[in-house]
Amino acid sequence: MWIWITVGAVGLGVAAAIVGVMQSFRKDETSEIEDRLDVLLDRSKRGEISKEKESLLTSSFQDNSGVLDEFLERFGSLRNLCDQADVGVSLTNLALIGLGIGGFFFLVALVAPIPKIIAPLLFLAFAPSPLVWLLMKRKKRLTRINNQLPEAMELLGRTLRAGHSLGAGIGLIGTEMQPPIANEFQKCYEEQTLGKSLEDSLMDMANRVPNLDIRFFVTAVLLQRQTGGDLAEIL
């Protein structure tokens, strides 16, 4: 019986690890082209923009999702963790890698001269290791963004007082500051150059980065563009 369990664990672990690693390093060019076309065609529903502005500070990080994403969203929007941690691996691939790691230690426990009851315990202990790594990466990146934000707002305020546009100020943050905040503002700037509206680009950034100060900044910009006022003074 233990032989069949061992064979099954080896097969599951190796298959999960191989699939996870291969998909982690595979570049889906078709998906990238479709994303570019979505930006160029601006397929977002204009009628929903006002509603998104009103709920920007309190909304969860929502998007069109499948069954798996909807299930993961019940546990703290796990489907956004990879984007927030800025890693090139999807959550599904990390889960497969975790199964591979857990299966490996399960196998080791089975062949080692130790009580067999330890095997499932080792699997449960090591299978979540990729998720722990992802959470650590995410926390480190978000902390760095939070520390860089005051300097970014000061730079943007100086740019506006010098007579430049808001879009130019966002582009300046993307080129003059250091990652990770530079990457977020640069992405926002590039979306504008591809035809997306400034309002949509800013709201996308607020949804990507779960930082309350950035949400306040985006809300202030959206309100100022509707009602007027000195945005440099607000910043």
Coordinates of C-alpha atoms in Angstrom, one line a residue:
M1 CA 0.0 0.0 0.0
W2 CA 2.8 2.4 0.9
I3 CA 4.4 1.8 -2.5
W4 CA 1.3 3.0 -4.3
I5 CA 1.1 6.0 -2.1
T6 CA 4.7 6.8 -2.7
V7 CA 4.3 6.5 -6.5
G8 CA 1.2 8.7 -6.4
A9 CA 2.9 11.3 -4.3
V10 CA 6.0 11.3 -6.6
G11 CA 3.9 11.6 -9.7
L12 CA 1.7 14.4 -8.3
G13 CA 4.6 16.4 -6.9
V14 CA 6.8 16.1 -10.0
A15 CA 3.9 17.0 -12.3
A16 CA 2.8 20.0 -10.3
A17 CA 6.4 21.3 -10.0
I18 CA 7.1 20.9 -13.7
V19 CA 3.9 22.6 -14.8
G20 CA 4.3 25.4 -12.3
V21 CA 7.9 26.2 -13.2
M22 CA 7.2 25.9 -17.0
Q23 CA 4.2 28.2 -16.9
S24 CA 6.0 30.7 -14.6
F25 CA 8.7 31.4 -17.3
R26 CA 6.4 31.2 -20.3
K27 CA 5.5 34.5 -21.9
D28 CA 2.0 34.7 -23.3
E29 CA 2.5 37.1 -26.3
T30 CA -1.1 36.7 -27.4
S31 CA -2.4 37.9 -24.0
E32 CA -0.1 40.9 -24.1
I33 CA -1.4 41.9 -27.6
E34 CA -5.0 41.6 -26.5
D35 CA -4.2 43.8 -23.5
R36 CA -2.7 46.4 -25.7
L37 CA -5.8 46.3 -28.0
D38 CA -8.0 46.7 -25.0
V39 CA -6.2 49.8 -24.0
L40 CA -6.2 51.3 -27.5
L41 CA -9.9 50.5 -28.0
D42 CA -10.7 51.7 -24.5
R43 CA -13.3 49.0 -23.9
S44 CA -14.1 50.2 -20.3
K45 CA -17.7 51.2 -19.8
R46 CA -17.9 55.0 -19.6
G47 CA -21.2 54.8 -17.8
E48 CA -19.6 53.2 -14.8
I49 CA -16.8 55.8 -14.3
S50 CA -18.9 58.0 -12.0
K51 CA -19.9 55.0 -9.9
E52 CA -16.3 53.9 -9.6
K53 CA -15.2 57.4 -8.5
E54 CA -17.7 57.5 -5.7
S55 CA -16.7 54.1 -4.3
L56 CA -12.9 54.4 -4.9
L57 CA -11.9 54.8 -1.3
T58 CA -14.1 52.0 0.0
S59 CA -14.2 49.5 -2.9
S60 CA -12.4 46.2 -2.8
F61 CA -10.0 45.4 -5.6
Q62 CA -12.6 44.1 -8.1
D63 CA -12.3 43.0 -11.7
N64 CA -13.9 40.5 -14.1
S65 CA -13.0 37.1 -12.7
G66 CA -13.6 33.5 -13.3
V67 CA -14.8 30.8 -10.9
L68 CA -11.3 30.3 -9.4
D69 CA -10.7 34.1 -9.0
E70 CA -14.1 34.6 -7.4
F71 CA -13.3 31.8 -4.9
L72 CA -9.9 33.3 -4.2
E73 CA -11.4 36.8 -3.8
R74 CA -13.3 35.5 -0.7
F75 CA -10.0 35.2 1.0
G76 CA -8.6 38.7 0.8
S77 CA -8.4 39.2 -3.0
L78 CA -5.6 36.6 -3.3
R79 CA -5.8 36.9 -7.1
N80 CA -4.2 40.4 -6.9
L81 CA -1.2 39.3 -4.7
C82 CA 1.1 38.5 -7.6
D83 CA 0.5 41.9 -9.2
Q84 CA 0.9 43.7 -5.9
A85 CA 4.2 41.8 -5.2
D86 CA 5.3 42.5 -8.8
V87 CA 6.4 38.9 -9.5
G88 CA 6.1 37.2 -12.9
V89 CA 4.3 34.2 -11.6
S90 CA 0.5 33.7 -11.3
L91 CA -1.1 32.5 -8.1
T92 CA -2.2 29.2 -9.8
N93 CA 1.4 28.5 -10.8
L94 CA 2.6 29.2 -7.3
A95 CA -0.1 26.8 -6.0
L96 CA 1.3 24.1 -8.4
I97 CA 4.9 24.8 -7.2
G98 CA 3.7 24.5 -3.6
L99 CA 2.1 21.2 -4.3
G100 CA 5.4 20.0 -5.8
I101 CA 7.4 21.1 -2.8
G102 CA 4.9 19.6 -0.4
G103 CA 4.8 16.4 -2.4
F104 CA 8.6 16.2 -2.3
F105 CA 8.8 16.4 1.5
F106 CA 5.8 14.0 1.7
L107 CA 7.9 11.5 -0.2
V108 CA 11.0 12.1 1.9
A109 CA 9.0 11.4 5.0
L110 CA 7.6 8.2 3.6
V111 CA 11.1 6.7 2.7
A112 CA 12.8 8.0 5.8
P113 CA 12.9 5.9 9.0
I114 CA 10.4 8.1 10.8
P115 CA 6.8 7.7 11.8
K116 CA 4.6 7.8 8.6
I117 CA 2.2 10.2 10.3
I118 CA 4.7 12.9 9.9
A119 CA 4.4 12.8 6.1
P120 CA 1.1 14.6 5.8
L121 CA 2.2 17.1 8.4
L122 CA 5.3 17.9 6.4
F123 CA 3.2 18.3 3.3
L124 CA 0.9 20.8 5.1
A125 CA 3.9 22.7 6.5
F126 CA 5.8 23.1 3.2
A127 CA 3.0 23.3 0.6
P128 CA 2.2 27.0 1.5
S129 CA 5.8 28.1 1.3
P130 CA 5.4 29.9 -2.1
L131 CA 2.5 31.8 -0.7
V132 CA 4.5 32.9 2.3
W133 CA 7.3 34.1 0.0
L134 CA 4.7 36.0 -2.1
L135 CA 3.2 37.7 1.0
M136 CA 6.7 38.8 2.1
K137 CA 7.5 40.2 -1.3
R138 CA 4.2 42.0 -1.4
K139 CA 4.6 43.5 2.1
K140 CA 8.2 44.7 1.2
R141 CA 7.1 46.3 -2.0
L142 CA 4.0 48.1 -0.6
T143 CA 6.1 49.4 2.4
R144 CA 8.6 50.9 -0.1
I145 CA 5.8 52.5 -2.1
N146 CA 4.4 54.0 1.0
N147 CA 7.8 55.4 2.0
Q148 CA 8.3 56.9 -1.5
L149 CA 4.9 58.5 -1.8
P150 CA 5.6 61.8 0.0
E151 CA 8.5 62.5 -2.3
A152 CA 6.5 61.6 -5.3
M153 CA 3.7 64.0 -4.3
E154 CA 6.2 66.8 -3.6
L155 CA 7.8 66.2 -7.1
L156 CA 4.3 66.3 -8.7
G157 CA 3.4 69.5 -6.9
R158 CA 6.6 71.2 -8.0
T159 CA 5.9 70.1 -11.6
L160 CA 2.4 71.5 -11.5
R161 CA 3.6 74.8 -10.0
A162 CA 6.2 75.1 -12.8
G163 CA 3.3 75.1 -15.3
H164 CA 3.4 71.5 -16.6
S165 CA 0.4 69.3 -17.0
L166 CA -0.7 66.5 -14.6
G167 CA 0.2 63.9 -17.2
A168 CA 3.7 65.3 -17.6
G169 CA 4.1 65.2 -13.8
I170 CA 3.1 61.6 -13.7
G171 CA 5.6 60.8 -16.4
L172 CA 8.3 62.6 -14.5
I173 CA 7.7 60.5 -11.4
G174 CA 8.0 57.4 -13.6
T175 CA 11.4 58.5 -15.0
E176 CA 13.0 60.4 -12.1
M177 CA 12.1 58.2 -9.1
Q178 CA 13.2 54.7 -8.2
P179 CA 11.1 51.6 -8.4
P180 CA 8.6 50.4 -7.3
I181 CA 6.6 53.6 -7.2
A182 CA 8.2 54.7 -10.5
N183 CA 6.9 51.6 -12.2
E184 CA 3.3 52.3 -11.1
F185 CA 3.3 55.9 -12.3
Q186 CA 5.2 55.0 -15.5
K187 CA 2.5 52.4 -16.2
C188 CA -0.2 55.0 -15.6
Y189 CA 1.6 57.4 -18.0
E190 CA 2.1 54.8 -20.7
E191 CA -1.6 53.9 -20.6
Q192 CA -2.4 57.6 -21.4
T193 CA 0.0 57.6 -24.4
L194 CA -1.9 54.5 -25.7
G195 CA -5.2 56.3 -25.6
K196 CA -6.6 55.6 -22.2
S197 CA -8.1 58.5 -20.2
L198 CA -6.2 59.9 -17.3
E199 CA -9.1 59.1 -15.0
D200 CA -9.2 55.5 -15.9
S201 CA -5.4 55.2 -15.6
L202 CA -5.4 56.7 -12.2
M203 CA -8.2 54.5 -11.0
D204 CA -6.4 51.4 -12.3
M205 CA -3.3 52.4 -10.3
A206 CA -5.5 52.9 -7.2
N207 CA -6.9 49.4 -7.7
R208 CA -3.4 47.9 -8.3
V209 CA -1.8 49.4 -5.2
P210 CA -3.8 48.9 -1.9
N211 CA -2.6 52.1 -0.3
L212 CA -5.1 54.5 1.2
D213 CA -2.9 57.6 0.6
I214 CA -2.8 56.7 -3.2
R215 CA -6.6 56.4 -3.1
F216 CA -6.9 59.8 -1.5
F217 CA -4.5 61.2 -4.2
V218 CA -6.5 59.7 -7.0
T219 CA -9.8 60.9 -5.5
A220 CA -8.5 64.4 -5.1
V221 CA -7.3 64.5 -8.7
L222 CA -10.7 63.2 -10.0
L223 CA -12.6 65.7 -7.9
Q224 CA -10.3 68.6 -9.0
R225 CA -10.8 67.8 -12.6
Q226 CA -14.5 68.0 -12.2
T227 CA -14.8 71.0 -9.9
G228 CA -11.6 72.9 -10.5
G229 CA -9.1 74.2 -7.9
D230 CA -5.4 74.4 -7.3
L231 CA -4.2 70.8 -7.5
A232 CA -0.6 71.7 -6.6
E233 CA -1.9 73.2 -3.3
I234 CA -3.9 70.1 -2.6
L235 CA -0.9 67.9 -3.1

